[in-house]
Amino acid sequence: MTARHEEIADELRRAIAREEYTVGSLLPVETELAARYGVSRGTVRQAVATLTSEGLIGSRQGARRVVLASRRSQSFAELRSFAQWARAMGRRASGHVVSQELRPATDEDAERLQLPAGTEVLRVLRVRGLDGEPILLERTVYADWIAPAVAALDPECASVTQRLYEDTGLVFAYGEHVIDAVAAGAQDAELLGIRRTSPLLRVRRVTTTREGRPVEWSDDRYRSDAVSFSVHNSTDRNPLSREASD
Amino acid sequence: MTARHEEIADELRRAIAREEYTVGSLLPVETELAARYGVSRGTVRQAVATLTSEGLIGSRQGARRVVLASRRSQSFAELRSFAQWARAMGRRASGHVVSQELRPATDEDAERLQLPAGTEVLRVLRVRGLDGEPILLERTVYADWIAPAVAALDPECASVTQRLYEDTGLVFAYGEHVIDAVAAGAQDAELLGIRRTSPLLRVRRVTTTREGRPVEWSDDRYRSDAVSFSVHNSTDRNPLSREASD
DNA sequence: TAGTGGTCTAGACCACGCA
DNA sequence: GCGTGGTCTAGACCACTAT
């Protein structure tokens, strides 16, 4: 069952993509869209709010909505699922566990995963590839309560998220990510097949269940010649933030 | 004039920040919040939608809302305004124009700024600092119609955005940003006072007016030991995206 | 000043989760 | 099956933009 406002958002998105509304031009007013689709103004507003949050259109009180871009960049909703992201681009994801060990949680582990200090957690070092080429190095720490299921996975498993869902019903629902750049260390360089000190795009993240319980935290390093992140923003509101260290 | 839903969002945000609702606990149901604040359910929903988009709470049909985080990271809305961002952190922003020249637009300039090829554009190389320390190198190209106002600015101007607004009424309203990592080149290293090949966090962006008209595009390089970006996401929807270059 | 998007209401029904 | 959040309506009024 698809909500009407999503259908309308879809139609508008497509109309913009095929340049029926060109970048810089104005969208029809709410009342006209409501009449056209046979819905109330509230439903139209829900639809255009979606496009606004996608950065496709801009909105200000008193003025007509304006088209800002014709296409939305690939969704980032799959950040936690490398495999789904690869599939959406029509590429093949692979994975390979380099090492894996059960260890007592450090203070950092305990804090990020909201566990008592010393709980046994699972540390996994995994290389992920696109079409066979190594792209990403994941250093992940899993909470004790999910560690057995992770340890039981095939070391070559291409989609950890999907397997864990099938095996245990676990859903990775929310994530908090911090992005910066680091120089490749010796191990990074060897496993990714690049030179030492090459710049890498690093994402440190904590992933939680739908209930807000932390499942894992990870230091992910992407080859910066292979991956980039993109984001829209506006004066009104924005989801990404910039932070200074120290 | 503050909207009621914003006031309510603020109160809830503060209640979460002071741990009246702790991370992992449940928010009151909509009807109760509506009664408590003396508003309709719709207004409550607007307020909690704001917190949801900030990553503070999680929402799923049928289940109670859950608190995911107690504090929101610094807003990224000021990505376009280095000075405002610095001020929000209680730090002092500085700026210094290293070089500036009027040149015919390259094909890339013309495309990004939606100008005819060969239009005269202004290229500016600027170092930005926090509390006197160089942090960011901006290589910006301004559209012809704003170039005179930019060229007339004080080379040491700390807030370009604010000065342009005061001088011309121009508002930087929307931005599209692509984030990756690069190694510092010779010029980068010299101007930022770091070693060559140090990893830098690069943001390439296009900024537009409220009408969707491109004003400038820029290659910004941040010292990665000084700045990071952060973002929330959820399975539902997310504003940031990840792209492979190949 | 006319027209637009933003706010808010009061009510109805539905899809989903959880026990 | 009950309670929750999600969808949708029809109408009112307001704040802001544009002319």
Coordinates of C-alpha atoms (C1' of nucleotides) in Angstrom, one line a residue:
Chain A
M1 CA 0.0 0.0 0.0
T2 CA 1.5 3.3 -1.1
A3 CA 0.4 6.5 0.5
R4 CA -1.2 9.0 -1.9
H5 CA 1.3 11.7 -0.9
E6 CA 4.2 9.4 -1.9
E7 CA 2.6 8.7 -5.3
I8 CA 2.2 12.5 -5.8
A9 CA 5.8 13.1 -4.7
D10 CA 6.9 10.4 -7.2
E11 CA 5.0 12.0 -10.1
L12 CA 6.4 15.4 -9.3
R13 CA 9.9 13.9 -9.0
R14 CA 9.5 12.3 -12.4
A15 CA 8.1 15.4 -14.0
I16 CA 11.1 17.3 -12.8
A17 CA 13.5 14.6 -14.0
R18 CA 12.1 14.7 -17.5
E19 CA 12.3 18.5 -17.4
E20 CA 8.6 19.2 -17.5
Y21 CA 9.6 21.6 -14.8
T22 CA 13.1 22.9 -15.6
V23 CA 15.6 24.0 -13.0
G24 CA 14.9 27.5 -12.0
S25 CA 11.3 27.4 -13.0
L26 CA 8.3 27.6 -10.6
L27 CA 6.2 24.7 -9.4
P28 CA 2.3 25.0 -9.7
V29 CA 0.7 26.5 -6.6
E30 CA -0.6 24.1 -3.9
T31 CA -4.3 24.6 -4.7
E32 CA -3.7 23.8 -8.3
L33 CA -1.8 20.6 -7.5
A34 CA -4.5 19.6 -5.0
A35 CA -7.2 20.0 -7.7
R36 CA -5.1 18.2 -10.3
Y37 CA -4.5 15.2 -8.1
G38 CA -7.9 15.3 -6.4
V39 CA -6.5 15.6 -2.9
S40 CA -6.6 18.1 -0.1
R41 CA -4.0 20.8 0.3
G42 CA -2.4 19.0 3.3
T43 CA -1.6 15.9 1.1
V44 CA 0.0 18.1 -1.5
R45 CA 2.1 19.8 1.2
Q46 CA 3.3 16.4 2.4
A47 CA 4.4 15.5 -1.1
V48 CA 6.3 18.7 -1.7
A49 CA 7.8 18.6 1.7
T50 CA 9.5 15.3 0.7
L51 CA 10.9 16.9 -2.5
T52 CA 12.1 19.8 -0.4
S53 CA 14.0 17.5 2.0
E54 CA 15.5 15.9 -1.0
G55 CA 16.8 19.2 -2.2
L56 CA 14.9 19.1 -5.5
I57 CA 12.8 22.2 -4.8
G58 CA 13.1 25.2 -2.6
S59 CA 10.3 26.7 -0.5
R60 CA 9.8 30.1 1.2
Q61 CA 6.7 31.6 2.7
G62 CA 4.9 34.0 0.3
A63 CA 6.8 33.0 -2.8
R64 CA 6.2 30.2 -5.3
R65 CA 8.2 27.0 -5.0
V66 CA 11.2 26.9 -7.3
V67 CA 12.9 23.8 -8.9
L68 CA 16.5 23.6 -7.7
A69 CA 17.8 20.4 -9.2
S70 CA 16.5 17.9 -11.7
R71 CA 17.8 14.7 -10.1
R72 CA 18.3 13.5 -6.6
S73 CA 21.6 11.9 -5.8
Q74 CA 21.6 8.2 -4.8
S75 CA 20.0 7.6 -1.4
F76 CA 22.3 7.3 1.6
A77 CA 19.8 5.3 3.5
E78 CA 21.9 2.3 2.7
L79 CA 25.0 3.6 4.3
R80 CA 24.8 0.7 6.7
S81 CA 24.3 -1.8 3.9
F82 CA 27.2 -1.7 1.6
A83 CA 25.6 -4.5 -0.4
Q84 CA 22.3 -2.7 -1.0
W85 CA 24.1 0.4 -2.1
A86 CA 26.2 -1.6 -4.6
R87 CA 23.1 -3.3 -6.0
A88 CA 21.3 0.0 -6.4
M89 CA 24.2 1.1 -8.7
G90 CA 24.1 -2.2 -10.6
R91 CA 27.4 -3.3 -9.2
R92 CA 28.5 -6.4 -7.3
A93 CA 29.4 -6.2 -3.6
S94 CA 31.9 -8.6 -2.0
G95 CA 33.2 -9.0 1.5
H96 CA 36.1 -10.8 3.1
V97 CA 36.8 -11.2 6.8
V98 CA 40.5 -10.6 7.4
S99 CA 40.4 -11.2 11.2
Q100 CA 37.9 -11.6 13.9
E101 CA 38.3 -12.0 17.7
L102 CA 36.3 -11.9 20.9
R103 CA 37.7 -9.5 23.4
P104 CA 36.7 -7.5 26.5
A105 CA 35.3 -4.1 25.6
T106 CA 37.6 -1.2 26.0
D107 CA 36.2 1.9 27.7
E108 CA 35.5 3.4 24.2
D109 CA 33.6 0.2 23.1
A110 CA 31.6 0.2 26.3
E111 CA 30.6 3.8 26.0
R112 CA 29.7 3.7 22.3
L113 CA 27.8 0.4 22.6
Q114 CA 26.3 1.3 26.0
L115 CA 27.6 -1.9 27.6
P116 CA 29.3 -2.5 31.0
A117 CA 33.1 -2.2 30.8
G118 CA 34.7 -5.5 30.1
T119 CA 31.8 -7.2 28.3
E120 CA 33.0 -9.5 25.6
V121 CA 32.6 -7.9 22.3
L122 CA 33.5 -9.1 18.8
R123 CA 36.0 -7.1 16.7
V124 CA 36.0 -7.8 13.0
L125 CA 38.2 -6.5 10.2
R126 CA 36.6 -6.8 6.9
V127 CA 37.5 -5.7 3.3
R128 CA 34.6 -4.8 1.1
G129 CA 34.8 -4.6 -2.7
L130 CA 32.9 -3.4 -5.7
D131 CA 33.1 -5.7 -8.7
G132 CA 36.0 -7.4 -7.1
E133 CA 38.1 -4.3 -6.4
P134 CA 38.7 -3.4 -2.8
I135 CA 37.1 -0.1 -1.8
L136 CA 36.5 -0.1 1.9
L137 CA 38.0 -1.3 5.1
E138 CA 35.7 -1.9 8.0
R139 CA 36.9 -2.2 11.6
T140 CA 33.8 -3.0 13.4
V141 CA 32.9 -3.8 17.0
Y142 CA 29.7 -5.8 17.7
A143 CA 27.8 -5.8 21.0
D144 CA 28.0 -9.0 23.0
W145 CA 24.3 -9.9 22.4
I146 CA 24.7 -10.0 18.6
A147 CA 28.3 -11.2 18.5
P148 CA 27.5 -15.0 18.2
A149 CA 25.3 -14.4 15.2
V150 CA 28.0 -12.3 13.5
A151 CA 30.7 -14.9 14.3
A152 CA 28.6 -17.6 12.7
L153 CA 28.5 -15.8 9.4
D154 CA 30.3 -16.9 6.2
P155 CA 33.6 -15.0 6.2
E156 CA 32.9 -14.2 2.5
C157 CA 29.4 -13.0 3.2
A158 CA 28.5 -10.2 0.8
S159 CA 25.7 -8.7 2.8
V160 CA 26.0 -8.8 6.6
T161 CA 23.0 -6.7 7.2
Q162 CA 20.7 -8.9 5.2
R163 CA 22.1 -12.2 6.7
L164 CA 21.7 -10.9 10.2
Y165 CA 18.1 -9.8 9.4
E166 CA 17.3 -13.3 8.0
D167 CA 19.0 -15.1 10.8
T168 CA 18.0 -13.1 13.8
G169 CA 15.4 -10.5 12.7
L170 CA 17.7 -7.7 13.6
V171 CA 17.1 -4.4 11.8
F172 CA 19.8 -1.7 11.6
A173 CA 17.5 1.3 11.9
Y174 CA 19.4 4.4 12.9
G175 CA 23.0 5.6 12.5
E176 CA 25.2 8.5 13.6
H177 CA 28.1 9.1 11.4
V178 CA 31.2 11.3 11.7
I179 CA 33.2 11.9 8.5
D180 CA 36.8 13.0 8.2
A181 CA 39.9 12.3 6.2
V182 CA 43.0 10.2 7.3
A183 CA 46.2 9.0 5.7
A184 CA 46.4 5.3 4.9
G185 CA 48.4 3.3 7.4
A186 CA 50.5 0.3 6.6
Q187 CA 47.6 -2.2 7.0
D188 CA 45.1 0.1 5.2
A189 CA 47.5 0.4 2.3
E190 CA 48.2 -3.3 2.0
L191 CA 44.5 -4.4 2.3
L192 CA 43.2 -1.7 -0.1
G193 CA 46.0 -2.0 -2.6
I194 CA 47.1 1.6 -2.4
R195 CA 50.1 3.5 -1.3
R196 CA 50.8 4.3 2.3
T197 CA 49.7 7.9 3.3
S198 CA 47.1 8.0 0.5
P199 CA 44.1 10.0 1.7
L200 CA 41.2 8.0 2.8
L201 CA 37.6 9.1 3.6
R202 CA 36.9 7.9 7.1
V203 CA 33.4 7.3 8.5
R204 CA 33.1 6.5 12.2
R205 CA 29.6 5.4 12.9
V206 CA 27.3 3.9 15.6
T207 CA 24.3 1.9 14.4
T208 CA 21.3 1.1 16.5
T209 CA 18.1 -0.9 16.4
R210 CA 14.7 0.5 16.0
E211 CA 14.5 0.7 19.7
G212 CA 17.7 2.9 19.9
R213 CA 19.9 0.1 21.2
P214 CA 23.5 0.2 19.8
V215 CA 24.4 -2.8 17.8
E216 CA 27.8 -2.0 16.4
W217 CA 30.3 0.8 16.0
S218 CA 32.8 1.0 13.2
D219 CA 35.7 2.8 11.7
D220 CA 35.2 2.6 7.9
R221 CA 37.9 3.8 5.5
Y222 CA 37.0 4.4 1.9
R223 CA 39.4 4.8 -1.0
S224 CA 38.8 8.4 -1.8
D225 CA 39.4 7.9 -5.5
A226 CA 36.4 5.6 -5.5
V227 CA 33.8 7.0 -3.2
S228 CA 32.4 10.4 -2.3
F229 CA 29.5 11.7 -0.2
S230 CA 27.0 14.3 -1.2
V231 CA 24.6 16.4 0.7
H232 CA 22.1 19.2 0.1
N233 CA 21.4 22.1 2.4
S234 CA 19.5 25.2 2.8
T235 CA 19.4 28.2 5.1
D236 CA 16.4 26.7 6.9
R237 CA 17.5 23.4 8.2
N238 CA 20.1 20.8 7.6
P239 CA 20.9 17.4 8.7
L240 CA 24.6 17.4 8.3
S241 CA 26.9 19.3 10.7
R242 CA 30.4 20.4 10.8
E243 CA 32.6 20.2 13.9
A244 CA 35.9 21.4 14.8
S245 CA 38.2 19.1 16.9
D246 CA 39.9 20.5 20.0
Chain B
M1 CA 6.9 35.5 16.0
T2 CA 7.7 31.9 16.8
A3 CA 5.4 29.2 15.6
R4 CA 3.8 27.1 18.3
H5 CA 5.2 23.9 16.9
E6 CA 8.7 25.3 17.1
E7 CA 8.2 26.3 20.7
I8 CA 7.1 22.7 21.5
A9 CA 10.0 21.3 19.6
D10 CA 12.3 23.5 21.6
E11 CA 10.7 22.4 24.9
L12 CA 11.0 18.7 24.0
R13 CA 14.6 19.2 22.8
R14 CA 15.5 20.8 26.1
A15 CA 13.7 18.1 28.1
I16 CA 15.7 15.5 26.2
A17 CA 18.9 17.4 26.7
R18 CA 18.4 17.6 30.5
E19 CA 17.6 13.8 30.4
E20 CA 14.1 14.2 31.5
Y21 CA 13.6 11.7 28.7
T22 CA 16.7 9.5 28.6
V23 CA 18.2 7.9 25.6
G24 CA 16.4 4.6 24.9
S25 CA 13.2 5.7 26.7
L26 CA 9.9 6.4 25.2
L27 CA 8.3 9.8 24.4
P28 CA 4.8 10.4 25.6
V29 CA 2.1 9.6 23.0
E30 CA 0.9 12.3 20.6
T31 CA -2.5 12.8 22.3
E32 CA -0.9 13.3 25.7
L33 CA 1.5 15.9 24.3
A34 CA -1.3 17.6 22.5
A35 CA -3.3 17.9 25.8
R36 CA -0.2 19.0 27.8
Y37 CA 0.6 21.9 25.4
G38 CA -3.0 22.7 24.6
V39 CA -2.7 22.2 20.8
S40 CA -4.0 19.8 18.2
R41 CA -2.4 16.6 17.3
G42 CA -1.2 18.0 14.0
T43 CA 0.9 20.7 15.8
V44 CA 2.5 18.0 18.0
R45 CA 3.3 16.0 14.9
Q46 CA 5.0 19.0 13.4
A47 CA 7.1 19.4 16.5
V48 CA 8.2 15.8 16.7
A49 CA 8.9 15.6 13.0
T50 CA 11.5 18.3 13.5
L51 CA 13.2 16.3 16.3
T52 CA 13.0 13.2 14.1
S53 CA 14.8 15.0 11.2
E54 CA 17.4 16.1 13.7
G55 CA 18.0 12.5 14.7
L56 CA 17.0 13.0 18.3
I57 CA 14.1 10.6 18.2
G58 CA 13.0 7.6 16.1
S59 CA 9.5 7.0 14.8
R60 CA 7.7 4.0 13.5
Q61 CA 4.1 3.4 12.8
G62 CA 2.4 1.5 15.6
A63 CA 5.2 1.9 18.1
R64 CA 5.9 4.6 20.6
R65 CA 8.6 7.2 19.7
V66 CA 12.0 6.5 21.2
V67 CA 14.7 8.8 22.2
L68 CA 17.9 8.2 20.2
A69 CA 20.3 10.9 21.3
S70 CA 20.3 13.6 24.0
R71 CA 22.0 16.3 22.0
R72 CA 22.0 17.4 18.4
S73 CA 25.3 18.1 16.7
Q74 CA 26.1 21.6 15.6
S75 CA 23.9 22.7 12.7
F76 CA 25.4 22.5 9.3
A77 CA 23.1 25.2 8.0
E78 CA 26.0 27.5 8.1
L79 CA 28.2 25.5 5.8
R80 CA 28.2 28.4 3.5
S81 CA 29.1 30.8 6.2
F82 CA 32.3 29.9 7.8
A83 CA 32.1 33.0 10.1
Q84 CA 28.6 32.1 11.5
W85 CA 29.8 28.6 12.1
A86 CA 32.8 29.9 14.0
R87 CA 30.7 32.3 16.1
A88 CA 28.3 29.5 17.0
M89 CA 31.2 27.7 18.5
G90 CA 32.5 30.8 20.3
R91 CA 35.5 31.0 18.1
R92 CA 36.9 33.8 16.0
A93 CA 36.8 33.5 12.2
S94 CA 39.4 35.2 9.9
G95 CA 39.9 35.3 6.2
H96 CA 42.7 36.3 3.9
V97 CA 42.6 36.6 0.1
V98 CA 45.7 35.1 -1.4
S99 CA 44.9 35.9 -5.0
Q100 CA 42.0 37.1 -7.0
E101 CA 41.5 37.4 -10.8
L102 CA 38.9 38.0 -13.4
R103 CA 39.0 35.3 -16.1
P104 CA 36.8 33.9 -18.9
A105 CA 34.7 31.0 -17.6
T106 CA 36.0 27.5 -18.4
D107 CA 33.4 24.9 -19.6
E108 CA 33.2 23.6 -16.0
D109 CA 32.6 27.1 -14.6
A110 CA 30.0 27.8 -17.2
E111 CA 28.1 24.6 -16.5
R112 CA 28.2 24.8 -12.8
L113 CA 27.2 28.5 -12.7
Q114 CA 24.7 28.2 -15.6
L115 CA 26.4 30.9 -17.6
P116 CA 27.4 31.2 -21.3
A117 CA 30.9 29.9 -21.9
G118 CA 33.5 32.6 -21.8
T119 CA 31.6 34.9 -19.4
E120 CA 34.0 36.8 -17.2
V121 CA 34.0 35.1 -13.8
L122 CA 36.0 35.9 -10.6
R123 CA 38.4 33.3 -9.2
V124 CA 39.4 33.8 -5.6
L125 CA 41.8 31.9 -3.4
R126 CA 41.1 32.5 0.2
V127 CA 42.6 31.1 3.5
R128 CA 40.2 30.9 6.4
G129 CA 41.2 30.6 10.0
L130 CA 39.8 29.8 13.4
D131 CA 41.3 31.8 16.3
G132 CA 44.1 32.8 13.9
E133 CA 45.1 29.3 12.9
P134 CA 44.6 28.4 9.2
I135 CA 42.0 25.7 8.8
L136 CA 40.5 25.9 5.3
L137 CA 41.5 26.8 1.8
E138 CA 38.7 28.0 -0.5
R139 CA 39.1 28.1 -4.2
T140 CA 35.9 29.9 -5.3
V141 CA 34.5 31.0 -8.7
Y142 CA 31.9 33.7 -8.5
A143 CA 29.3 34.4 -11.3
D144 CA 29.8 37.6 -13.3
W145 CA 26.8 39.3 -11.9
I146 CA 28.1 39.2 -8.3
A147 CA 31.9 39.4 -9.1
P148 CA 32.1 43.2 -8.8
A149 CA 30.7 43.2 -5.3
V150 CA 33.1 40.4 -4.3
A151 CA 36.1 42.1 -5.8
A152 CA 35.2 45.3 -3.8
L153 CA 35.4 43.4 -0.5
D154 CA 38.1 43.9 2.1
P155 CA 40.7 41.2 1.4
E156 CA 40.7 40.4 5.1
C157 CA 37.0 40.3 5.3
A158 CA 36.0 37.7 7.9
S159 CA 32.4 37.1 6.7
V160 CA 31.9 37.3 3.0
T161 CA 28.4 36.0 3.2
Q162 CA 27.4 38.8 5.7
R163 CA 29.1 41.6 3.8
L164 CA 27.5 40.5 0.5
Y165 CA 24.1 40.5 2.2
E166 CA 24.6 43.9 3.6
D167 CA 26.1 45.4 0.4
T168 CA 23.8 43.8 -2.2
G169 CA 20.9 42.0 -0.4
L170 CA 22.2 38.7 -1.7
V171 CA 21.2 35.6 0.2
F172 CA 23.0 32.2 -0.1
A173 CA 20.0 30.0 0.3
Y174 CA 20.7 26.5 -1.1
G175 CA 23.8 24.4 -1.5
E176 CA 24.8 21.1 -3.1
H177 CA 28.0 19.6 -1.6
V178 CA 30.2 16.7 -2.6
I179 CA 32.6 15.5 0.1
D180 CA 35.7 13.4 -0.4
A181 CA 39.4 13.2 0.7
V182 CA 42.5 14.4 -1.2
A183 CA 46.2 14.7 -0.5
A184 CA 47.5 18.2 0.1
G185 CA 49.4 19.6 -2.9
A186 CA 52.3 22.0 -2.6
Q187 CA 50.2 25.1 -2.5
D188 CA 47.7 23.5 0.0
A189 CA 50.5 22.5 2.3
E190 CA 52.2 25.9 2.2
L191 CA 49.1 27.9 2.9
L192 CA 47.7 25.6 5.6
G193 CA 51.0 25.1 7.3
I194 CA 50.9 21.3 6.9
R195 CA 53.0 18.7 5.2
R196 CA 52.5 17.8 1.5
T197 CA 50.4 14.7 1.0
S198 CA 48.6 15.3 4.3
P199 CA 45.0 14.1 4.0
L200 CA 42.5 16.9 3.5
L201 CA 38.7 16.8 3.7
R202 CA 37.5 18.3 0.4
V203 CA 34.0 19.8 -0.1
R204 CA 33.0 20.8 -3.6
R205 CA 29.9 22.9 -3.6
V206 CA 27.6 25.0 -5.6
T207 CA 25.6 27.7 -3.8
T208 CA 22.4 29.3 -5.2
T209 CA 20.1 32.1 -4.3
R210 CA 16.6 31.7 -3.0
E211 CA 15.5 31.6 -6.6
G212 CA 17.8 28.7 -7.5
R213 CA 20.3 30.9 -9.4
P214 CA 23.9 29.7 -8.9
V215 CA 26.1 32.3 -7.3
E216 CA 29.4 30.6 -6.8
W217 CA 31.1 27.2 -6.8
S218 CA 34.0 26.3 -4.7
D219 CA 36.6 23.7 -3.9
D220 CA 37.1 23.9 -0.1
R221 CA 39.9 21.9 1.6
Y222 CA 39.8 21.5 5.4
R223 CA 42.6 20.4 7.6
S224 CA 41.3 17.0 8.6
D225 CA 42.9 17.2 12.0
A226 CA 40.7 20.2 12.7
V227 CA 37.3 19.6 11.2
S228 CA 34.9 16.7 10.7
F229 CA 31.3 16.4 9.4
S230 CA 28.6 14.5 11.0
V231 CA 25.3 13.1 9.9
H232 CA 22.4 11.1 11.1
N233 CA 20.4 8.6 9.1
S234 CA 17.7 6.1 9.3
T235 CA 16.3 3.3 7.2
D236 CA 13.4 5.6 6.2
R237 CA 15.0 8.6 4.6
N238 CA 18.2 10.3 4.5
P239 CA 19.6 13.5 3.0
L240 CA 23.2 12.4 2.5
S241 CA 24.2 10.1 -0.3
R242 CA 27.2 8.1 -1.2
E243 CA 28.5 7.8 -4.7
A244 CA 31.1 5.7 -6.4
S245 CA 33.4 7.5 -8.9
D246 CA 34.8 4.6 -10.9
Chain C
dT1 C1' -3.3 44.6 -2.2
dA2 C1' -3.7 40.1 -4.2
dG3 C1' -1.7 35.7 -4.0
dT4 C1' 1.3 32.4 -2.0
dG5 C1' 3.1 29.2 1.3
dG6 C1' 3.1 28.5 6.7
dT7 C1' 0.3 27.4 10.8
dC8 C1' -3.4 25.3 13.2
dT9 C1' -7.7 22.8 14.1
dA10 C1' -11.0 18.8 14.8
dG11 C1' -12.2 15.0 13.2
dA12 C1' -12.0 10.4 10.7
dC13 C1' -10.0 6.2 9.2
dC14 C1' -6.1 3.0 8.5
dA15 C1' -1.6 0.2 9.1
dC16 C1' 1.2 -1.6 12.3
dG17 C1' 3.3 -3.2 16.9
dC18 C1' 2.7 -5.5 20.7
dA19 C1' 1.1 -8.4 24.3
Chain D
dG1 C1' -7.6 -6.6 20.1
dC2 C1' -6.0 -2.4 21.7
dG3 C1' -3.1 1.5 21.4
dT4 C1' 0.1 3.8 18.6
dG5 C1' 1.7 6.6 14.9
dG6 C1' 0.6 7.5 9.7
dT7 C1' -2.7 9.4 6.3
dC8 C1' -6.2 12.5 4.8
dT9 C1' -9.8 16.1 4.9
dA10 C1' -12.0 20.9 4.9
dG11 C1' -11.7 24.8 6.5
dA12 C1' -9.7 29.1 8.9
dC13 C1' -6.3 32.5 9.6
dC14 C1' -1.7 34.5 9.3
dA15 C1' 3.1 36.1 7.4
dC16 C1' 5.4 37.0 3.7
dT17 C1' 6.3 38.1 -1.5
dA18 C1' 5.5 40.4 -5.3
dT19 C1' 3.5 44.0 -8.1

